PDB file of C-alpha atoms in Angstrom:
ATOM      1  CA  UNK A   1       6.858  19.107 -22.367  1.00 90.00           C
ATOM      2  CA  UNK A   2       4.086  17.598 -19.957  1.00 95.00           C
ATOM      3  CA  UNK A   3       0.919  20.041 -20.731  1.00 97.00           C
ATOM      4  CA  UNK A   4      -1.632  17.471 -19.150  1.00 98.00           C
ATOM      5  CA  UNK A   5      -1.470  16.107 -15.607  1.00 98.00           C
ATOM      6  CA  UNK A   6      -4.113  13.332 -14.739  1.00 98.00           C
ATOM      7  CA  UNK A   7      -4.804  12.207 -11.497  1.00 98.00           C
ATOM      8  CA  UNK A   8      -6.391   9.413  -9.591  1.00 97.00           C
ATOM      9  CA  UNK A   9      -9.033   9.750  -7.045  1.00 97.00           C
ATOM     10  CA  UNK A  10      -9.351   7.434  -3.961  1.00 95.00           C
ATOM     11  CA  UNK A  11      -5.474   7.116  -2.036  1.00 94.00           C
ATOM     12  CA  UNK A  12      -4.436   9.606  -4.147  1.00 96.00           C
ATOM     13  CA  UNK A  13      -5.897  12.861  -3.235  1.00 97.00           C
ATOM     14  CA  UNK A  14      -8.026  12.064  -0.556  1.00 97.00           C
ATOM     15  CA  UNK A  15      -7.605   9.111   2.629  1.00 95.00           C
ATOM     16  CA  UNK A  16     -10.491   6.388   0.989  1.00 93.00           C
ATOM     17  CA  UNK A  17     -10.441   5.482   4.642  1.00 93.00           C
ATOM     18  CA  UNK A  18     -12.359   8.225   5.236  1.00 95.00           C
ATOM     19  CA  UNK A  19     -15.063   7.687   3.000  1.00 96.00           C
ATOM     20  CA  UNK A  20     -15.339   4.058   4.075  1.00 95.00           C
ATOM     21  CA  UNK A  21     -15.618   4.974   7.897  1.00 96.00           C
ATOM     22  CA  UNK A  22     -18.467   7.462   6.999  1.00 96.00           C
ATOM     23  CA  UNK A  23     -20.507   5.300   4.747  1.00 96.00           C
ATOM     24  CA  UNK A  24     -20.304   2.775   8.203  1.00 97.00           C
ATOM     25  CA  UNK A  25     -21.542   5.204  10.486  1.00 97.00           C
ATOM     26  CA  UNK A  26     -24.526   5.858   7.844  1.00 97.00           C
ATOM     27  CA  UNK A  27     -25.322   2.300   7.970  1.00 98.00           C
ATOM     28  CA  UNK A  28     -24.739   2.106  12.078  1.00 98.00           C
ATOM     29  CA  UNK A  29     -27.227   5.102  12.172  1.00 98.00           C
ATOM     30  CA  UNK A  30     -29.704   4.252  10.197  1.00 98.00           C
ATOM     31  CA  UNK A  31     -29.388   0.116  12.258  1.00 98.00           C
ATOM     32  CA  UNK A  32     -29.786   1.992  15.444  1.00 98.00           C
ATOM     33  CA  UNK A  33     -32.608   4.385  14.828  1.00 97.00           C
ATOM     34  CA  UNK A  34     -34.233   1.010  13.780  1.00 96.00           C
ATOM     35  CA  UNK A  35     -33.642  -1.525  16.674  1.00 97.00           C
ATOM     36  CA  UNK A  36     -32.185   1.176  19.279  1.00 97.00           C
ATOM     37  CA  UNK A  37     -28.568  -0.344  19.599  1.00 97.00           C
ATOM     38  CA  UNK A  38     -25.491   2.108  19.958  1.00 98.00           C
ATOM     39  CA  UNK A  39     -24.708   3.549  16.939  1.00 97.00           C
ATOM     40  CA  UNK A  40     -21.240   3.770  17.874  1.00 98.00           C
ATOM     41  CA  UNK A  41     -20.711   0.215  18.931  1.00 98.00           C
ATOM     42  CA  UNK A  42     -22.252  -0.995  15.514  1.00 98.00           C
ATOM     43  CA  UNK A  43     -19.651   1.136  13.946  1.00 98.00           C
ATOM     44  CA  UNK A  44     -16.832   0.006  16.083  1.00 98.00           C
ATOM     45  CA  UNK A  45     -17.812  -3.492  15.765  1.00 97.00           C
ATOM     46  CA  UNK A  46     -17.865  -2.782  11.621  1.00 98.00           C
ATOM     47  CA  UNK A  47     -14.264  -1.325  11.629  1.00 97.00           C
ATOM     48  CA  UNK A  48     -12.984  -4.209  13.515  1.00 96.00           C
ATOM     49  CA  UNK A  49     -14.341  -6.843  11.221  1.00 96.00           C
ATOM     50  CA  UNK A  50     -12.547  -4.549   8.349  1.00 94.00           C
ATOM     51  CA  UNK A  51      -9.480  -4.695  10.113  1.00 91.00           C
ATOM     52  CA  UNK A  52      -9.930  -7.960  11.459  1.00 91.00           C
ATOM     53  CA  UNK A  53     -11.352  -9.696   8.417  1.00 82.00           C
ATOM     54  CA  UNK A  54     -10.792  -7.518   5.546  1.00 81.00           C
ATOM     55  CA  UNK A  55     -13.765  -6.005   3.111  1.00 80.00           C
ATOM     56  CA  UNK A  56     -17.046  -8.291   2.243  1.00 81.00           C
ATOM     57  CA  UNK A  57     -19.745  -9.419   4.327  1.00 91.00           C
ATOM     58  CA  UNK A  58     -19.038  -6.868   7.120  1.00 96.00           C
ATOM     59  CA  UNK A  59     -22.976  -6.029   6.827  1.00 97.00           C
ATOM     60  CA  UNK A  60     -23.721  -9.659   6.633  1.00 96.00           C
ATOM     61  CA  UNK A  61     -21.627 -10.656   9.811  1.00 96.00           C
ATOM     62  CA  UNK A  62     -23.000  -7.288  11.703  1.00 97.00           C
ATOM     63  CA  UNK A  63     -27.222  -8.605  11.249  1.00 97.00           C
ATOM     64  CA  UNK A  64     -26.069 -12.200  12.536  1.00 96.00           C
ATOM     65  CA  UNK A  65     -24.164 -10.777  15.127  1.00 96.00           C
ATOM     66  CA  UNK A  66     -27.299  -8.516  16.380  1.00 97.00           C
ATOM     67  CA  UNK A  67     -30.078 -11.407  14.698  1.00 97.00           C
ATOM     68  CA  UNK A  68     -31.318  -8.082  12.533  1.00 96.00           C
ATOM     69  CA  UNK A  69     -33.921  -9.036   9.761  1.00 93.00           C
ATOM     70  CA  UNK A  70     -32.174  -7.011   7.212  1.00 95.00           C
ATOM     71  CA  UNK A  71     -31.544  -6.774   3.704  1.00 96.00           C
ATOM     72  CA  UNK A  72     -27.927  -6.451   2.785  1.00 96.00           C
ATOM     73  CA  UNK A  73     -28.041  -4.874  -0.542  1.00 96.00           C
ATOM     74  CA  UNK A  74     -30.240  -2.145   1.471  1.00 97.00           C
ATOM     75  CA  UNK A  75     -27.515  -1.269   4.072  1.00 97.00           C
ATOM     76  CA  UNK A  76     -24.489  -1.956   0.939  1.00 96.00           C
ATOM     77  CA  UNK A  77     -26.714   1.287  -0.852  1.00 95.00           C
ATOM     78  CA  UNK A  78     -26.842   3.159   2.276  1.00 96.00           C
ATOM     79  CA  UNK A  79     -22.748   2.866   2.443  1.00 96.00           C
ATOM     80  CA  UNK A  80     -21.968   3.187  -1.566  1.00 93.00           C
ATOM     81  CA  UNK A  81     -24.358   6.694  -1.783  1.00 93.00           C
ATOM     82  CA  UNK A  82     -23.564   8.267   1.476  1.00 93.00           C
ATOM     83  CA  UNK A  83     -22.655  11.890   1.271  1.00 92.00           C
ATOM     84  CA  UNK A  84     -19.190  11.557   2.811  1.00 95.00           C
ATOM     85  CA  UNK A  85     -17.327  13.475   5.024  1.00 91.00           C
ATOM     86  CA  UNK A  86     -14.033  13.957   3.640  1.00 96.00           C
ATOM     87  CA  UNK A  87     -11.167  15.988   2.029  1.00 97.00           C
ATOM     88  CA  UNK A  88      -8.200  16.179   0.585  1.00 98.00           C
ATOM     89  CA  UNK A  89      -5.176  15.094   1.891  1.00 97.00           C
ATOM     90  CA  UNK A  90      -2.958  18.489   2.605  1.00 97.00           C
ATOM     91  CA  UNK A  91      -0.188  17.762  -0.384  1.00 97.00           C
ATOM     92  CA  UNK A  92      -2.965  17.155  -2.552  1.00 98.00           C
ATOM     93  CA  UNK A  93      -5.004  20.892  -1.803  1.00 97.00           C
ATOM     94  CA  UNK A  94      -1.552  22.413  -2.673  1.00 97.00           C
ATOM     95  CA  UNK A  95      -0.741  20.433  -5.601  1.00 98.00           C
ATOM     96  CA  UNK A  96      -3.665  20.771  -7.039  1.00 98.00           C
ATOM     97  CA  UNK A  97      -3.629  24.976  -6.253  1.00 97.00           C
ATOM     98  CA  UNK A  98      -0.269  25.302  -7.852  1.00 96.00           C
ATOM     99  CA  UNK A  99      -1.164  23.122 -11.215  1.00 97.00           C
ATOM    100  CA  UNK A 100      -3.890  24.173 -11.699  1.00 96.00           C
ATOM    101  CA  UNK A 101      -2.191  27.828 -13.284  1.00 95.00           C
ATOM    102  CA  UNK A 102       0.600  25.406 -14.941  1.00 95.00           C
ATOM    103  CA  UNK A 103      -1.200  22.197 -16.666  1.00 97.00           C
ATOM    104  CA  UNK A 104      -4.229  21.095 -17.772  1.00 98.00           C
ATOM    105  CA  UNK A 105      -5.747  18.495 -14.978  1.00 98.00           C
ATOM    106  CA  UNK A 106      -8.071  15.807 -15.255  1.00 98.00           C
ATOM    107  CA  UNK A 107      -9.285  13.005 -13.093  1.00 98.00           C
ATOM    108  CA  UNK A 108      -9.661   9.493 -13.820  1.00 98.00           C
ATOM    109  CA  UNK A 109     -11.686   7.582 -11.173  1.00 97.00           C
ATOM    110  CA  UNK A 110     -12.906   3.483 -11.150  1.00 96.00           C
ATOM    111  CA  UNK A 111     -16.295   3.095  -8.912  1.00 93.00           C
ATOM    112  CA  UNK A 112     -19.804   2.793  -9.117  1.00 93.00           C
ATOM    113  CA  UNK A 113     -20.692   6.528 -10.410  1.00 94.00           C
ATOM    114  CA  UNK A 114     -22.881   7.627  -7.769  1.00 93.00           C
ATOM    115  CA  UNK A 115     -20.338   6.971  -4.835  1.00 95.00           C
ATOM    116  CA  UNK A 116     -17.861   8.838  -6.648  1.00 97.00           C
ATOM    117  CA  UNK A 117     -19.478  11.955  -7.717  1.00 97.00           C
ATOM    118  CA  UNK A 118     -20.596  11.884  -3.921  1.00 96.00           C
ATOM    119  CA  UNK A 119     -16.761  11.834  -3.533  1.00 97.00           C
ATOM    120  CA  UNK A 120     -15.960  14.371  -6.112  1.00 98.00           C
ATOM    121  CA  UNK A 121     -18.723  16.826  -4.622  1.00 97.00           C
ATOM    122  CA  UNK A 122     -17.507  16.523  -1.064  1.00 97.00           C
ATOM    123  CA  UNK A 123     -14.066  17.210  -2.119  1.00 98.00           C
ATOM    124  CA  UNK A 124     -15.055  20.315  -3.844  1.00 97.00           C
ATOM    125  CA  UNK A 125     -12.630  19.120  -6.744  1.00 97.00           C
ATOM    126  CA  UNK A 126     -14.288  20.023  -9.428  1.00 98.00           C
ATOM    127  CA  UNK A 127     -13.377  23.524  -9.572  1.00 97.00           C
ATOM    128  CA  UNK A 128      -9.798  21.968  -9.871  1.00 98.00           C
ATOM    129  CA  UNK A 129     -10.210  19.650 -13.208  1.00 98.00           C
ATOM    130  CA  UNK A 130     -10.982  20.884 -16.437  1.00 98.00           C
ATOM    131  CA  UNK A 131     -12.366  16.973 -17.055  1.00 98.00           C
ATOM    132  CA  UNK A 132     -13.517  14.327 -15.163  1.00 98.00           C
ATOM    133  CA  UNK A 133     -14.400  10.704 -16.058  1.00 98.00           C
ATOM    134  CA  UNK A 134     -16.066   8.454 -13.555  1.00 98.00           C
ATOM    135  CA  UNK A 135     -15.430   5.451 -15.492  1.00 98.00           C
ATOM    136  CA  UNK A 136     -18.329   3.607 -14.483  1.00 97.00           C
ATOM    137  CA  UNK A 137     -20.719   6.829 -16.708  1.00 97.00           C
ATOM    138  CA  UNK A 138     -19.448   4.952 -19.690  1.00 97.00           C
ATOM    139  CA  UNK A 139     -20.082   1.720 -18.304  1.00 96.00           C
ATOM    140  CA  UNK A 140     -17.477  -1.317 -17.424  1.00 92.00           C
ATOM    141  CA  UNK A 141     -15.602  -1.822 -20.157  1.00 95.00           C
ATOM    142  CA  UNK A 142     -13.724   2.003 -19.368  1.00 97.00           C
ATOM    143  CA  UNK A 143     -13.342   0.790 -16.313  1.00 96.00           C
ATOM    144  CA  UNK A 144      -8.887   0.634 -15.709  1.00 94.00           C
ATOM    145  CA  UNK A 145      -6.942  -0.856 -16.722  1.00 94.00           C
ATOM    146  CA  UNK A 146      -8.740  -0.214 -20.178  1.00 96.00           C
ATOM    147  CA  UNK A 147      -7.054   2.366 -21.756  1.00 97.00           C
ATOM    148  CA  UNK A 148     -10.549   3.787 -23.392  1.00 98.00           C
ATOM    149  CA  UNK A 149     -11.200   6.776 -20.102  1.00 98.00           C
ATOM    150  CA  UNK A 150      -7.369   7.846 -20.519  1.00 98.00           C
ATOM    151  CA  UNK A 151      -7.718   7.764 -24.602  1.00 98.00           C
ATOM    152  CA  UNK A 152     -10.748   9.968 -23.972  1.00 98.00           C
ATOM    153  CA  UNK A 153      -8.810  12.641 -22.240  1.00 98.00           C
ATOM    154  CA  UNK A 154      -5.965  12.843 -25.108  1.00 98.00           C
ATOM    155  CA  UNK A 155      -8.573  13.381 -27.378  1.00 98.00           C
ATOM    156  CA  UNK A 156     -10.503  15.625 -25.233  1.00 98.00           C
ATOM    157  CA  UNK A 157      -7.258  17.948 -25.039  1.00 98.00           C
ATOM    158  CA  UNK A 158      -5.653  17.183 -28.280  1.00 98.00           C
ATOM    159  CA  UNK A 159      -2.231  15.728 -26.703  1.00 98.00           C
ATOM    160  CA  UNK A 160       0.092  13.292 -26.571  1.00 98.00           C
ATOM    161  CA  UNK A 161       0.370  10.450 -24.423  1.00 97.00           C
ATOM    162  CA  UNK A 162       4.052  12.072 -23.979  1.00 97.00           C
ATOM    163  CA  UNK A 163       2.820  15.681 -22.923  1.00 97.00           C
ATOM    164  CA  UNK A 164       0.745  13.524 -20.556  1.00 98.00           C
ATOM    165  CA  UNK A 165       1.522  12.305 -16.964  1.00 98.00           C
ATOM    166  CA  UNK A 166      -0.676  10.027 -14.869  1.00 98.00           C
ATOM    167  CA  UNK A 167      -0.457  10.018 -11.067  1.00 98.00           C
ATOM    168  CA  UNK A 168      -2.156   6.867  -9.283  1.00 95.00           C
ATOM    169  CA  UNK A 169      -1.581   3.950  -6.447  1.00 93.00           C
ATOM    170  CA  UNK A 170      -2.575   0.863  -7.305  1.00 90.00           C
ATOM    171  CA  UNK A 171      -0.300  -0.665  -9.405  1.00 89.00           C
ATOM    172  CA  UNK A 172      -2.883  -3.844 -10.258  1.00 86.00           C
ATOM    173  CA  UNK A 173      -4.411  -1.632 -12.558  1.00 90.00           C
ATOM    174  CA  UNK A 174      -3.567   2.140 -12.660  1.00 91.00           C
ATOM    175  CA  UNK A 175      -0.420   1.820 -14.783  1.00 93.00           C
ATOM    176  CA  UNK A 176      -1.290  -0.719 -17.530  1.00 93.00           C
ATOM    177  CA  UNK A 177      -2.703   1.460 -19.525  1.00 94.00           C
ATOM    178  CA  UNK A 178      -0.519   4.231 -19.155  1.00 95.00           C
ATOM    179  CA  UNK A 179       2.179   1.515 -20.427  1.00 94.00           C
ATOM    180  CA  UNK A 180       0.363   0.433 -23.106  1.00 93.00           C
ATOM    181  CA  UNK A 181      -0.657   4.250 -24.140  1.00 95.00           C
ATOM    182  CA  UNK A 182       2.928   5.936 -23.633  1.00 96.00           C
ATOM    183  CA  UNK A 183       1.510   8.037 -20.869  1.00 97.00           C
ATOM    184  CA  UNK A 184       4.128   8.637 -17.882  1.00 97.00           C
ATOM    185  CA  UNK A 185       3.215   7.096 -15.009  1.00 96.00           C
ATOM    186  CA  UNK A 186       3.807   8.165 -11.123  1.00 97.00           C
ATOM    187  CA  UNK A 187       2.815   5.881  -8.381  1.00 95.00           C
ATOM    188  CA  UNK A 188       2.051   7.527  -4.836  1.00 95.00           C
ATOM    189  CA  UNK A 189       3.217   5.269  -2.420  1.00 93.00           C
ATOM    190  CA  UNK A 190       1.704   6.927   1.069  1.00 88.00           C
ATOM    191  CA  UNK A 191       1.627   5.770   4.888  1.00 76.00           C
ATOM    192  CA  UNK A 192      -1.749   4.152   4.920  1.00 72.00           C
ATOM    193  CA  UNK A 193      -3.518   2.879   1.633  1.00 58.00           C
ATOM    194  CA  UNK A 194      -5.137  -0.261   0.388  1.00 62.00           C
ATOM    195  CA  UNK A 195      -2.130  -1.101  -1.935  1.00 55.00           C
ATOM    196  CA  UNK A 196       1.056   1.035  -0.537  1.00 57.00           C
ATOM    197  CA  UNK A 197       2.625  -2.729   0.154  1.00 59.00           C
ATOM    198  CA  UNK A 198       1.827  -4.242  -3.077  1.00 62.00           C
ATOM    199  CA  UNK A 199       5.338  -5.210  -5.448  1.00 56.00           C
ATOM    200  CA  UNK A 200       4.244  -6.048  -9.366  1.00 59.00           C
ATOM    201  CA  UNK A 201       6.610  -6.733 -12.199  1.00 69.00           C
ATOM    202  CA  UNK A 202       7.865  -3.729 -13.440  1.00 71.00           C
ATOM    203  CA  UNK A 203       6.149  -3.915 -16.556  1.00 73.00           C
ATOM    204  CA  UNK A 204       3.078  -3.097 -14.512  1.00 78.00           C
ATOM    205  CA  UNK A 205       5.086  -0.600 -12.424  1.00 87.00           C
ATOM    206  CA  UNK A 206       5.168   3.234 -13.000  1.00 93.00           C
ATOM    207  CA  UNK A 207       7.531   5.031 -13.854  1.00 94.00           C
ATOM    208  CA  UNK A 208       8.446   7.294 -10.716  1.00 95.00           C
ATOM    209  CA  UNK A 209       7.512   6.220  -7.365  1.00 93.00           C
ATOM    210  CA  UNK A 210       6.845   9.172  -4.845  1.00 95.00           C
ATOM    211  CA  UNK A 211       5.957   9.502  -0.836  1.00 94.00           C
ATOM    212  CA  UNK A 212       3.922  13.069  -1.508  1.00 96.00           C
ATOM    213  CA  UNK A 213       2.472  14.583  -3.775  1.00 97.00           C
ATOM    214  CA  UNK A 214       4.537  17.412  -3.258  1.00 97.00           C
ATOM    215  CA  UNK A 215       7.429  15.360  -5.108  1.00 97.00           C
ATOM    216  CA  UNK A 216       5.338  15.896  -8.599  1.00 96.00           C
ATOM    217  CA  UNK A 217       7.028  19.191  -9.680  1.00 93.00           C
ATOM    218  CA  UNK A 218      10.941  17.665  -9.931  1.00 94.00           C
ATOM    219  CA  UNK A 219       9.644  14.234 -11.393  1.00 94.00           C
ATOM    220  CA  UNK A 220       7.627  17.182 -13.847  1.00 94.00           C
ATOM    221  CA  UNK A 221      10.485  18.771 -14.430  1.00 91.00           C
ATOM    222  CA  UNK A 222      13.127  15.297 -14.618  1.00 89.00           C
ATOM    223  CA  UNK A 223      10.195  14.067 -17.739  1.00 87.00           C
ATOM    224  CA  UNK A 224      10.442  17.740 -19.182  1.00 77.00           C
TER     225      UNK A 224
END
């Protein structure tokens, strides 16, 4: 019987969208208290080159745009340790309300640390998970796909990779170790997200592929 449910953080619970639109308007803020430009056109002008363009060098491309003396790694720190405004997607909230009576919940989340235990905070999540890993505490190496953060958490409950089920969405690196492990594996495949239209081999694949999170209790009950 599954007595341990693990979940993913960004595009899995909460719209990592989000979170990247509010670390732009930090940076467009703190651009146009400095040189008096709209702060809403510099953030307009940053989500197009994301759409347009794709992440990397949007800060770069914004100070030659505007011929602002700035240092990037500056404005990349203002975006990375924003305090976000965000929250969880609505099947997540209620998810996480009914499991948290049933299973034992943790949270496994790649990042640099500070960004997401800015995430974690403004997602009040922690009163959901009995443990969380931000990978990037223990440094790179735990960083997925290694299978050390998830290894951690059967030992930190004393159970089995087969009492265990792992909910994530990128399939470049979420599922390996659950593969390698034994841990089932559930990909969340949702409207928006970085990685919804990414196909792998299927020994990189999970094992269940859902649209909501609200699909978790019968692929629970089809492992049980």
């Amino acid at each position: 019987m599954i007595r341990l449910v693990i979940f993913d953080l960004d595009d899995t619970l909460y719209n990592e969208r989000d979170f990247v639109y509010s670390g732009f308007m930090e940076v467009a803020t703190y651009l146009s208290n400095k040189y008096g430009i709209s702060k809403n056109i510099l953030f307009d002008d940053m989500v197009n080159i994301l759409n347009s363009r794709g992440r990397g060098k949007i800060f770069d491309q914004i100070c030659e745009k505007y011929h602002l003396k700035e240092k990037i790694e500056y404005l990349v720190e203002l975006y990375r340790y924003n305090n976000p405004n965000i929250s969880l997607y609505e099947d997540a909230y209620k998810v996480l309300e009914i499991f948290k009576t049933k299973y034992k919940l943790g949270l496994i989340t790649d990042g640099y640390r500070a960004s997401q235990w800015n995430k974690i905070k403004a997602l009040n999540i922690e009163k959901y998970m009995d443990k969380i890993i931000v990978t990037d505490d223990y440094g790179k190496d735990y960083w997925k796909p290694s299978v050390k953060p998830f290894q951690i958490m059967l030992d930190y409950f004393d159970v089995k990779a087969k009492e265990t089920v792992y909910i994530g969405d990128n399939p470049n690196k979420d599922f390996i170790p659950c593969k390698k492990s034994g841990i089932n594996s559930v990909r969340i495949i949702r409207s928006i997200g970085d990685y919804m239209g990414i196909v792998v081999d299927e020994k990189y694949e999970a094992d269940y592929r859902i649209k909501s999170l609200l699909e978790l209790e019968k692929i629970l009950e089809e492992i049980q």
